[in-house]
Amino acid sequence: MLQEERLETDLERLDRTAVWHGFTQMAHYNPMVIERGEGNWLVDCHGRRYLDAISSLWCNVHGHAHERINAAIREQLDRVAHVTSLGMGSATAAELAGRLVEIAPPGLEHVFFSSDGSSAVEAALKMAFQYWRQIANPEPQRSRFLALGSAYHGDTTGGVSLGGVEHFHRLFAPILFDPLRGPCPDAYRRPEGMDVDQACQFYLDQMQRLLEQHPGEIVAVVMEPLVQGAAGLIMHPPGFLAGVRRLTREHDVLLICDEVATGFGRTGRMFACENEDVAPDILCLGKGLTGGYLPMAATLASDQIWQAFLGEPSENRQFFHGHTFGGNPLAAAAALASLDLFESERTLERLPAKIEQLAAELAPLAEHPHVGDVRQRGLMIAIELVQDRATRQRFERAEMRGRKVCQRATDEGVWIRPLGDVIVLMPPLSILESEIELLGRTVREAIADEFAGM
Ligand SMILES: *Cc1c(COP(=O)(O)O)cnc(C)c1O
């Protein structure tokens, strides 16, 4: 599609010049201005339709403009749009907290609300840090976090400090705190000669060594369970999460799981932790919490952590953290409606068939000479493009293969956005059979066309 063929509208110009888009090179930005959504589709201001195959950056769950979520927001709007959660609360947020405690991994009984995933992580870090200073035998020497290689936990300063994606995070090093850096437990780029189980043990041994080398220093291990999203949908060897949970118990360190990306059905279960029967001490949720409709995030904590914050007002043990819009009732109403839809539409029960269908659609790609890996966990799929399959050698960054493949798909009406040379497919859980077919076919053709003649 030649962009020059049509005149830029006023809104497209503003979108290109007045709006500063995140993680977007504005000098090369072609405006794509969305006017409305219908189910799993987005419609731009020229009436062009796109299948939203990355769920509006990984947050949409049940499709756009779903009448039940829309109605819940409207109904709440007629009561009250916002009340603070500092020293008071809203009925809707209270109901949501109760529901989250019910569905979360066991032991997570208290919910701290914020507005986006990065804030949920910040709250988790400060909560864990303050916890060690307020337990019966305080351990104020604990001030380090252990994060994984290529970690991503959001773009606020604490999240970026934990972050290990070189080309996002290195620049900011002088203004960050320094975590202990664990391995990146990558099942695809695992050490030469190891099978996946051996690699799991290899990565766990590294975690164990770090925990042993820093006794009494570590506040918490922070990790994305199962899949490291922004790193390129890096998938952990099965058993790694359960292994880290065991190690953190043995070494008396807290475990913070960041399920901002993996939560709410993405991996096939409500939460990724369920796949390995793990309950962290602190759980971060965001993205899909409201079905992807309104900004809301949550940090869930165990009762053990909560107890350390109780006392007389004069003792100053309360959590020293809070956001203006934490627990916003409109967002809470959307989240409750989304959880209702999980039940009434049997969203999780219907997933296995979709997961299998998409895997079958993508299976032929495994033969392609420039596809190094097709990996999938539920409805999180990565297709990694490589120069050389045998050596897993990457393309030069400047070739922008991932971006070009995604542009081809977008031109055909399937909206996807890559992470470097990793093609990410993360459709809404509501994606239909016919849409999975379209997605599979479009991506196969986009890759075939990109490498035609090579
Ligand atoms: C997206 C994401 C975040 C940050 O969430 P925002 O809402 O963008 O601030 C944090 N952690 C993980 C794992 C994420 O995928």
Short mmCIF file of C-alpha atoms and ligand atoms in Angstrom, two decimals:
data_model
loop_
_atom_site.label_atom_id
_atom_site.label_comp_id
_atom_site.label_asym_id
_atom_site.label_seq_id
_atom_site.Cartn_x
_atom_site.Cartn_y
_atom_site.Cartn_z
CA MET A 1 0.00 0.00 0.00
CA LEU A 2 1.50 3.32 -1.04
CA GLN A 3 0.91 5.88 1.67
CA GLU A 4 1.34 8.78 -0.80
CA GLU A 5 -1.70 7.62 -2.74
CA ARG A 6 -4.10 9.27 -0.35
CA LEU A 7 -4.05 12.66 1.31
CA GLU A 8 -3.30 12.78 4.98
CA THR A 9 -6.32 13.92 6.98
CA ASP A 10 -6.03 16.60 9.68
CA LEU A 11 -6.32 13.97 12.38
CA GLU A 12 -3.61 11.86 10.83
CA ARG A 13 -1.34 14.89 10.74
CA LEU A 14 -2.01 15.59 14.41
CA ASP A 15 -1.44 11.92 15.21
CA ARG A 16 1.93 12.16 13.49
CA THR A 17 3.05 15.55 14.80
CA ALA A 18 1.23 16.38 18.05
CA VAL A 19 1.02 12.88 19.52
CA TRP A 20 4.35 11.41 20.61
CA HIS A 21 3.94 7.66 20.28
CA GLY A 22 5.83 5.35 22.64
CA PHE A 23 8.46 2.98 21.24
CA THR A 24 7.84 4.50 17.81
CA GLN A 25 10.29 6.29 15.49
CA MET A 26 8.24 9.41 14.83
CA ALA A 27 10.39 10.42 11.82
CA HIS A 28 9.16 7.30 10.03
CA TYR A 29 5.70 7.00 11.52
CA ASN A 30 2.82 6.39 9.12
CA PRO A 31 -0.34 7.43 10.94
CA MET A 32 -2.85 4.69 11.54
CA VAL A 33 -5.76 6.36 13.28
CA ILE A 34 -8.42 4.05 14.61
CA GLU A 35 -11.96 5.31 14.80
CA ARG A 36 -13.77 2.32 16.23
CA GLY A 37 -13.53 -1.33 17.14
CA GLU A 38 -15.94 -4.16 16.36
CA GLY A 39 -15.27 -7.53 17.95
CA ASN A 40 -11.74 -8.56 17.08
CA TRP A 41 -11.45 -5.85 14.43
CA LEU A 42 -10.26 -2.25 14.37
CA VAL A 43 -11.55 0.24 11.80
CA ASP A 44 -9.40 3.23 10.82
CA CYS A 45 -10.53 6.70 9.79
CA HIS A 46 -10.63 5.64 6.12
CA GLY A 47 -12.91 2.72 6.94
CA ARG A 48 -10.13 0.14 6.51
CA ARG A 49 -10.56 -2.89 8.71
CA TYR A 50 -7.75 -4.69 10.57
CA LEU A 51 -7.88 -7.90 12.53
CA ASP A 52 -6.40 -6.91 15.91
CA ALA A 53 -4.01 -9.84 16.11
CA ILE A 54 -1.97 -8.38 18.99
CA SER A 55 -4.96 -7.46 21.16
CA SER A 56 -4.08 -3.74 21.15
CA LEU A 57 -0.67 -4.48 22.62
CA TRP A 58 -1.60 -7.61 24.51
CA CYS A 59 -4.47 -6.32 26.60
CA ASN A 60 -7.74 -6.99 24.81
CA VAL A 61 -9.45 -10.20 25.91
CA HIS A 62 -13.05 -10.43 24.67
CA GLY A 63 -12.91 -8.16 21.61
CA HIS A 64 -13.64 -4.46 21.20
CA ALA A 65 -16.87 -2.62 22.06
CA HIS A 66 -18.31 -5.72 23.72
CA GLU A 67 -21.84 -4.74 24.72
CA ARG A 68 -21.56 -6.27 28.22
CA ILE A 69 -18.35 -4.41 29.11
CA ASN A 70 -19.63 -1.19 27.53
CA ALA A 71 -22.88 -1.46 29.50
CA ALA A 72 -21.04 -2.08 32.77
CA ILE A 73 -18.92 1.05 32.27
CA ARG A 74 -21.99 3.16 31.38
CA GLU A 75 -23.89 1.93 34.39
CA GLN A 76 -21.00 2.76 36.70
CA LEU A 77 -20.63 6.16 35.04
CA ASP A 78 -24.16 7.10 36.08
CA ARG A 79 -23.27 6.33 39.70
CA VAL A 80 -19.77 7.78 40.08
CA ALA A 81 -16.74 8.00 37.79
CA HIS A 82 -14.04 8.18 40.43
CA VAL A 83 -13.40 8.11 44.16
CA THR A 84 -10.00 7.91 45.80
CA SER A 85 -8.75 4.72 47.43
CA LEU A 86 -6.68 6.64 49.99
CA GLY A 87 -8.58 6.36 53.23
CA MET A 88 -11.89 5.44 51.55
CA GLY A 89 -13.05 3.15 48.80
CA SER A 90 -15.59 2.31 46.11
CA ALA A 91 -18.13 -0.49 46.20
CA THR A 92 -17.11 -1.63 42.72
CA ALA A 93 -13.40 -1.82 43.55
CA ALA A 94 -14.20 -3.74 46.75
CA GLU A 95 -16.24 -6.27 44.80
CA LEU A 96 -13.44 -6.63 42.26
CA ALA A 97 -10.81 -7.16 44.97
CA GLY A 98 -12.94 -10.00 46.35
CA ARG A 99 -13.23 -11.59 42.91
CA LEU A 100 -9.49 -11.32 42.24
CA VAL A 101 -8.66 -12.97 45.56
CA GLU A 102 -11.05 -15.81 44.65
CA ILE A 103 -9.44 -16.55 41.28
CA ALA A 104 -5.79 -15.78 42.10
CA PRO A 105 -3.31 -18.49 43.12
CA PRO A 106 -3.87 -19.52 46.74
CA GLY A 107 -2.72 -17.25 49.56
CA LEU A 108 -2.94 -13.95 47.68
CA GLU A 109 -5.58 -12.25 49.78
CA HIS A 110 -4.99 -8.51 49.51
CA VAL A 111 -5.20 -6.26 46.46
CA PHE A 112 -3.42 -2.95 45.92
CA PHE A 113 -4.82 -1.13 42.87
CA SER A 114 -2.95 1.13 40.48
CA SER A 115 -3.37 2.27 36.90
CA ASP A 116 -0.90 0.41 34.73
CA GLY A 117 1.42 -2.56 34.77
CA SER A 118 4.55 -0.57 35.50
CA SER A 119 2.91 0.88 38.59
CA ALA A 120 1.84 -2.58 39.72
CA VAL A 121 5.51 -3.59 39.59
CA GLU A 122 6.68 -0.44 41.40
CA ALA A 123 4.16 -1.13 44.16
CA ALA A 124 5.38 -4.73 44.40
CA LEU A 125 9.01 -3.63 44.77
CA LYS A 126 8.28 -1.09 47.48
CA MET A 127 5.89 -3.43 49.28
CA ALA A 128 8.52 -6.18 49.39
CA PHE A 129 11.24 -3.73 50.46
CA GLN A 130 9.13 -2.27 53.28
CA TYR A 131 8.04 -5.77 54.36
CA TRP A 132 11.54 -6.86 55.41
CA ARG A 133 11.89 -3.71 57.51
CA GLN A 134 8.67 -4.35 59.42
CA ILE A 135 8.64 -8.06 60.19
CA ALA A 136 9.05 -9.28 63.78
CA ASN A 137 12.83 -9.60 63.35
CA PRO A 138 13.53 -6.86 60.81
CA GLU A 139 16.14 -7.43 58.11
CA PRO A 140 16.94 -3.89 56.97
CA GLN A 141 20.08 -5.05 55.16
CA ARG A 142 17.92 -6.55 52.41
CA SER A 143 17.94 -4.10 49.53
CA ARG A 144 18.63 -6.02 46.32
CA PHE A 145 16.30 -7.58 43.80
CA LEU A 146 17.16 -10.56 41.64
CA ALA A 147 15.81 -10.22 38.09
CA LEU A 148 16.17 -12.45 35.03
CA GLY A 149 18.25 -11.75 31.96
CA SER A 150 16.27 -9.84 29.31
CA ALA A 151 13.60 -9.06 31.90
CA TYR A 152 10.90 -6.51 31.15
CA HIS A 153 8.79 -5.05 33.93
CA GLY A 154 7.58 -1.76 32.53
CA ASP A 155 8.99 1.66 31.73
CA THR A 156 8.97 3.49 35.05
CA THR A 157 12.35 3.83 36.75
CA GLY A 158 12.01 0.83 39.06
CA GLY A 159 10.74 -1.36 36.24
CA VAL A 160 13.55 -0.19 33.96
CA SER A 161 16.08 -0.93 36.73
CA LEU A 162 14.91 -4.53 36.76
CA GLY A 163 14.86 -4.57 32.97
CA GLY A 164 17.45 -6.43 31.00
CA VAL A 165 16.50 -5.81 27.38
CA GLU A 166 19.77 -4.20 26.23
CA HIS A 167 18.49 -1.83 23.60
CA PHE A 168 15.60 -0.49 25.72
CA HIS A 169 17.36 -0.25 29.04
CA ARG A 170 21.12 0.34 28.76
CA LEU A 171 20.78 4.03 27.96
CA PHE A 172 19.25 4.79 31.35
CA ALA A 173 21.80 2.90 33.45
CA PRO A 174 23.17 5.96 35.29
CA ILE A 175 19.81 6.72 36.89
CA LEU A 176 18.85 3.14 37.85
CA PHE A 177 19.35 0.84 40.81
CA ASP A 178 21.36 -2.27 40.18
CA PRO A 179 19.66 -5.65 40.51
CA LEU A 180 21.38 -9.00 40.69
CA ARG A 181 21.07 -10.43 37.21
CA GLY A 182 20.01 -14.03 36.80
CA PRO A 183 20.00 -16.07 33.60
CA CYS A 184 17.53 -15.65 30.78
CA PRO A 185 15.98 -19.13 30.78
CA ASP A 186 15.53 -19.42 27.04
CA ALA A 187 14.34 -22.81 25.80
CA TYR A 188 15.19 -21.94 22.16
CA ARG A 189 18.62 -20.31 22.55
CA ARG A 190 19.68 -22.72 25.29
CA PRO A 191 23.27 -23.80 25.76
CA GLU A 192 24.66 -25.97 22.99
CA GLY A 193 24.20 -29.68 23.50
CA MET A 194 21.59 -29.50 26.26
CA ASP A 195 18.03 -30.72 25.98
CA VAL A 196 15.29 -28.60 27.49
CA ASP A 197 15.29 -30.42 30.84
CA GLN A 198 19.04 -30.11 31.21
CA ALA A 199 18.78 -26.43 30.33
CA CYS A 200 16.14 -25.98 33.03
CA GLN A 201 18.49 -27.42 35.63
CA PHE A 202 21.36 -25.35 34.25
CA TYR A 203 19.37 -22.12 34.67
CA LEU A 204 18.11 -23.13 38.10
CA ASP A 205 21.67 -23.85 39.22
CA GLN A 206 22.58 -20.28 38.27
CA MET A 207 19.68 -18.95 40.30
CA GLN A 208 20.74 -21.10 43.24
CA ARG A 209 24.31 -19.84 43.07
CA LEU A 210 23.16 -16.20 43.14
CA LEU A 211 20.90 -16.87 46.12
CA GLU A 212 23.76 -18.62 47.94
CA GLN A 213 26.23 -15.83 47.18
CA HIS A 214 23.96 -13.14 48.65
CA PRO A 215 22.47 -14.49 51.86
CA GLY A 216 20.25 -12.02 53.68
CA GLU A 217 20.71 -9.36 50.98
CA ILE A 218 17.90 -10.12 48.58
CA VAL A 219 14.42 -8.62 48.94
CA ALA A 220 12.79 -10.68 46.22
CA VAL A 221 13.20 -12.56 42.99
CA VAL A 222 11.13 -10.80 40.33
CA MET A 223 10.13 -12.67 37.20
CA GLU A 224 7.65 -13.02 34.38
CA PRO A 225 6.40 -16.59 34.75
CA LEU A 226 6.70 -18.95 31.75
CA VAL A 227 6.99 -16.34 29.01
CA GLN A 228 9.16 -13.19 28.91
CA GLY A 229 6.99 -11.02 26.72
CA ALA A 230 8.82 -7.88 25.63
CA ALA A 231 12.14 -9.76 25.47
CA GLY A 232 10.72 -11.48 22.37
CA LEU A 233 8.30 -14.00 23.85
CA ILE A 234 11.15 -16.00 25.30
CA MET A 235 9.72 -19.20 26.71
CA HIS A 236 11.17 -20.86 29.79
CA PRO A 237 11.93 -24.55 30.01
CA PRO A 238 8.99 -26.24 31.76
CA GLY A 239 9.70 -26.53 35.48
CA PHE A 240 11.77 -23.37 35.77
CA LEU A 241 9.05 -21.41 37.57
CA ALA A 242 8.33 -24.21 40.05
CA GLY A 243 12.09 -24.54 40.58
CA VAL A 244 12.47 -20.84 41.37
CA ARG A 245 9.54 -21.03 43.80
CA ARG A 246 11.30 -23.91 45.59
CA LEU A 247 14.62 -22.02 45.69
CA THR A 248 13.06 -18.81 47.03
CA ARG A 249 11.42 -20.80 49.85
CA GLU A 250 14.68 -22.57 50.69
CA HIS A 251 16.56 -19.27 50.77
CA ASP A 252 13.81 -17.28 52.47
CA VAL A 253 13.43 -14.74 49.68
CA LEU A 254 10.12 -13.36 48.38
CA LEU A 255 8.89 -14.24 44.90
CA ILE A 256 7.21 -11.53 42.83
CA CYS A 257 5.53 -12.79 39.66
CA ASP A 258 4.80 -10.20 37.00
CA GLU A 259 1.76 -11.54 35.15
CA VAL A 260 0.93 -8.22 33.52
CA ALA A 261 1.30 -9.90 30.11
CA THR A 262 0.58 -13.56 30.92
CA GLY A 263 -2.48 -13.04 33.15
CA PHE A 264 -6.15 -13.42 32.22
CA GLY A 265 -6.09 -16.47 30.03
CA ARG A 266 -3.12 -15.72 27.77
CA THR A 267 -1.29 -18.99 28.47
CA GLY A 268 -4.45 -21.09 28.40
CA ARG A 269 -5.01 -20.89 32.15
CA MET A 270 -6.32 -17.85 34.01
CA PHE A 271 -2.81 -17.18 35.34
CA ALA A 272 0.50 -18.54 34.05
CA CYS A 273 1.51 -19.56 37.59
CA GLU A 274 -1.27 -22.17 37.58
CA ASN A 275 0.56 -24.11 34.88
CA GLU A 276 3.19 -25.06 37.45
CA ASP A 277 1.01 -24.88 40.58
CA VAL A 278 2.94 -21.91 41.87
CA ALA A 279 1.66 -19.22 44.21
CA PRO A 280 4.03 -16.24 44.45
CA ASP A 281 4.17 -13.95 47.50
CA ILE A 282 3.25 -10.98 45.32
CA LEU A 283 1.48 -11.04 41.95
CA CYS A 284 1.35 -8.13 39.48
CA LEU A 285 -1.61 -7.86 37.10
CA GLY A 286 -2.45 -5.32 34.40
CA LYS A 287 -3.15 -5.35 30.67
CA GLY A 288 -6.07 -7.83 30.45
CA LEU A 289 -7.48 -7.01 33.90
CA THR A 290 -10.22 -4.75 32.50
CA GLY A 291 -10.56 -6.83 29.34
CA GLY A 292 -8.18 -4.22 27.92
CA TYR A 293 -10.77 -1.42 28.16
CA LEU A 294 -9.51 0.95 30.83
CA PRO A 295 -6.21 1.52 32.62
CA MET A 296 -6.09 -0.54 35.79
CA ALA A 297 -3.50 -2.75 37.42
CA ALA A 298 -3.28 -4.66 40.67
CA THR A 299 -0.61 -5.92 43.03
CA LEU A 300 -1.83 -8.90 45.06
CA ALA A 301 -0.04 -9.82 48.28
CA SER A 302 -0.06 -12.72 50.71
CA ASP A 303 -1.43 -12.35 54.21
CA GLN A 304 2.09 -12.73 55.59
CA ILE A 305 3.10 -9.53 53.80
CA TRP A 306 -0.08 -7.67 54.76
CA GLN A 307 0.41 -8.50 58.45
CA ALA A 308 3.79 -6.74 58.49
CA PHE A 309 2.05 -3.47 57.63
CA LEU A 310 -0.51 -3.53 60.46
CA GLY A 311 -0.12 -1.49 63.65
CA GLU A 312 -1.11 1.71 65.42
CA PRO A 313 -1.21 4.85 63.25
CA SER A 314 1.64 6.30 65.31
CA GLU A 315 3.88 3.35 64.39
CA ASN A 316 4.01 4.44 60.72
CA ARG A 317 3.77 0.93 59.36
CA GLN A 318 1.26 1.68 56.58
CA PHE A 319 2.30 1.16 52.97
CA PHE A 320 3.91 4.42 51.86
CA HIS A 321 2.61 4.35 48.33
CA GLY A 322 -0.62 5.23 46.53
CA HIS A 323 -1.92 6.41 43.17
CA THR A 324 -4.60 9.01 42.50
CA PHE A 325 -6.60 6.72 40.25
CA GLY A 326 -5.95 3.43 42.04
CA GLY A 327 -9.15 1.40 42.26
CA ASN A 328 -11.00 3.62 39.80
CA PRO A 329 -14.64 2.43 39.76
CA LEU A 330 -15.13 2.71 35.98
CA ALA A 331 -12.12 0.46 35.43
CA ALA A 332 -13.28 -1.85 38.20
CA ALA A 333 -16.69 -2.14 36.55
CA ALA A 334 -15.01 -3.09 33.26
CA ALA A 335 -12.86 -5.66 35.08
CA LEU A 336 -15.89 -7.21 36.79
CA ALA A 337 -17.73 -7.41 33.46
CA SER A 338 -14.66 -9.05 31.91
CA LEU A 339 -14.52 -11.67 34.69
CA ASP A 340 -18.25 -12.30 34.21
CA LEU A 341 -17.61 -12.88 30.50
CA PHE A 342 -14.92 -15.45 31.33
CA GLU A 343 -17.77 -17.39 32.97
CA SER A 344 -20.74 -16.72 30.68
CA GLU A 345 -18.77 -17.14 27.45
CA ARG A 346 -16.74 -20.03 28.90
CA THR A 347 -13.65 -18.24 27.58
CA LEU A 348 -11.07 -20.60 29.08
CA GLU A 349 -12.95 -23.78 28.15
CA ARG A 350 -13.07 -22.67 24.54
CA LEU A 351 -9.36 -21.87 24.34
CA PRO A 352 -7.77 -25.30 23.72
CA ALA A 353 -9.47 -25.65 20.32
CA LYS A 354 -8.28 -22.18 19.27
CA ILE A 355 -4.76 -22.81 20.54
CA GLU A 356 -4.59 -26.03 18.53
CA GLN A 357 -6.07 -24.49 15.41
CA LEU A 358 -3.56 -21.66 15.43
CA ALA A 359 -0.70 -24.12 16.01
CA ALA A 360 -1.87 -26.12 12.99
CA GLU A 361 -2.11 -22.97 10.85
CA LEU A 362 1.49 -22.07 11.71
CA ALA A 363 2.96 -25.58 11.53
CA PRO A 364 4.06 -25.25 7.86
CA LEU A 365 6.28 -22.30 8.88
CA ALA A 366 8.55 -24.62 10.83
CA GLU A 367 9.99 -25.74 7.46
CA HIS A 368 10.81 -22.24 6.25
CA PRO A 369 14.56 -21.65 5.91
CA HIS A 370 14.34 -18.27 7.68
CA VAL A 371 12.05 -19.31 10.50
CA GLY A 372 14.25 -20.41 13.39
CA ASP A 373 11.52 -21.13 15.88
CA VAL A 374 7.74 -21.13 16.14
CA ARG A 375 6.91 -21.16 19.83
CA GLN A 376 3.55 -20.99 21.45
CA ARG A 377 2.14 -20.88 24.95
CA GLY A 378 -1.63 -20.64 24.78
CA LEU A 379 -2.45 -17.60 22.65
CA MET A 380 1.07 -16.16 22.93
CA ILE A 381 2.92 -17.03 19.75
CA ALA A 382 6.35 -16.02 18.52
CA ILE A 383 7.77 -16.69 15.07
CA GLU A 384 11.48 -15.94 15.18
CA LEU A 385 13.08 -14.99 11.87
CA VAL A 386 16.75 -15.91 11.51
CA GLN A 387 19.48 -15.62 8.91
CA ASP A 388 20.47 -19.24 9.44
CA ARG A 389 18.31 -21.92 10.99
CA ALA A 390 21.14 -24.26 11.90
CA THR A 391 23.19 -21.71 13.84
CA ARG A 392 20.20 -19.56 14.94
CA GLN A 393 22.14 -16.59 13.61
CA ARG A 394 20.09 -13.40 13.61
CA PHE A 395 19.59 -10.98 10.74
CA GLU A 396 21.32 -7.63 10.94
CA ARG A 397 19.02 -5.32 12.90
CA ALA A 398 19.08 -2.77 10.08
CA GLU A 399 17.40 -5.23 7.71
CA MET A 400 14.24 -4.86 9.81
CA ARG A 401 12.84 -8.17 8.62
CA GLY A 402 10.32 -8.39 11.43
CA ARG A 403 8.96 -4.97 10.71
CA LYS A 404 8.68 -5.66 7.01
CA VAL A 405 6.80 -8.89 7.52
CA CYS A 406 4.38 -7.15 9.88
CA GLN A 407 3.89 -4.30 7.40
CA ARG A 408 2.96 -6.84 4.73
CA ALA A 409 0.40 -8.42 7.05
CA THR A 410 -1.00 -5.04 8.03
CA ASP A 411 -1.38 -4.11 4.35
CA GLU A 412 -3.49 -7.25 4.03
CA GLY A 413 -5.68 -6.21 6.96
CA VAL A 414 -4.04 -8.10 9.83
CA TRP A 415 -2.55 -5.79 12.45
CA ILE A 416 0.60 -7.21 14.04
CA ARG A 417 3.67 -5.54 15.57
CA PRO A 418 7.02 -7.30 15.94
CA LEU A 419 9.70 -7.35 18.62
CA GLY A 420 12.81 -7.05 16.48
CA ASP A 421 12.77 -10.13 14.25
CA VAL A 422 10.24 -11.92 16.39
CA ILE A 423 6.77 -11.86 14.85
CA VAL A 424 4.31 -11.71 17.74
CA LEU A 425 0.78 -13.09 17.46
CA MET A 426 -1.38 -12.45 20.49
CA PRO A 427 -4.99 -12.30 19.34
CA PRO A 428 -7.91 -11.64 21.69
CA LEU A 429 -9.12 -14.81 23.41
CA SER A 430 -12.39 -14.17 21.56
CA ILE A 431 -10.79 -14.77 18.13
CA LEU A 432 -13.06 -16.85 15.88
CA GLU A 433 -12.22 -19.92 13.82
CA SER A 434 -12.45 -17.99 10.53
CA GLU A 435 -10.22 -15.25 11.94
CA ILE A 436 -7.58 -17.76 13.04
CA GLU A 437 -7.58 -19.07 9.47
CA LEU A 438 -7.14 -15.56 8.08
CA LEU A 439 -4.37 -14.81 10.58
CA GLY A 440 -2.49 -18.01 9.77
CA ARG A 441 -2.76 -17.57 6.02
CA THR A 442 -1.79 -13.89 6.08
CA VAL A 443 1.28 -14.47 8.24
CA ARG A 444 2.42 -17.45 6.16
CA GLU A 445 2.11 -15.40 2.98
CA ALA A 446 3.78 -12.33 4.45
CA ILE A 447 6.82 -14.40 5.43
CA ALA A 448 6.89 -16.22 2.09
CA ASP A 449 6.71 -12.90 0.20
CA GLU A 450 9.37 -11.24 2.33
CA PHE A 451 11.89 -13.96 1.56
CA ALA A 452 10.79 -14.74 -2.00
CA GLY A 453 13.90 -15.18 -4.15
CA MET A 454 16.34 -15.38 -1.24
C1 LIG B 1 3.34 -4.47 29.58
C2 LIG B 1 4.11 -4.99 30.73
C3 LIG B 1 4.39 -4.19 31.85
C4 LIG B 1 4.07 -2.73 31.89
O1 LIG B 1 2.72 -2.46 31.85
P1 LIG B 1 2.22 -1.00 31.40
O2 LIG B 1 0.75 -1.05 31.58
O3 LIG B 1 2.64 -0.82 29.98
O4 LIG B 1 2.89 -0.02 32.30
C5 LIG B 1 5.02 -4.77 32.93
N1 LIG B 1 5.37 -6.07 32.91
C6 LIG B 1 5.13 -6.86 31.86
C7 LIG B 1 5.52 -8.29 31.92
C8 LIG B 1 4.51 -6.35 30.72
O5 LIG B 1 4.30 -7.13 29.65
#
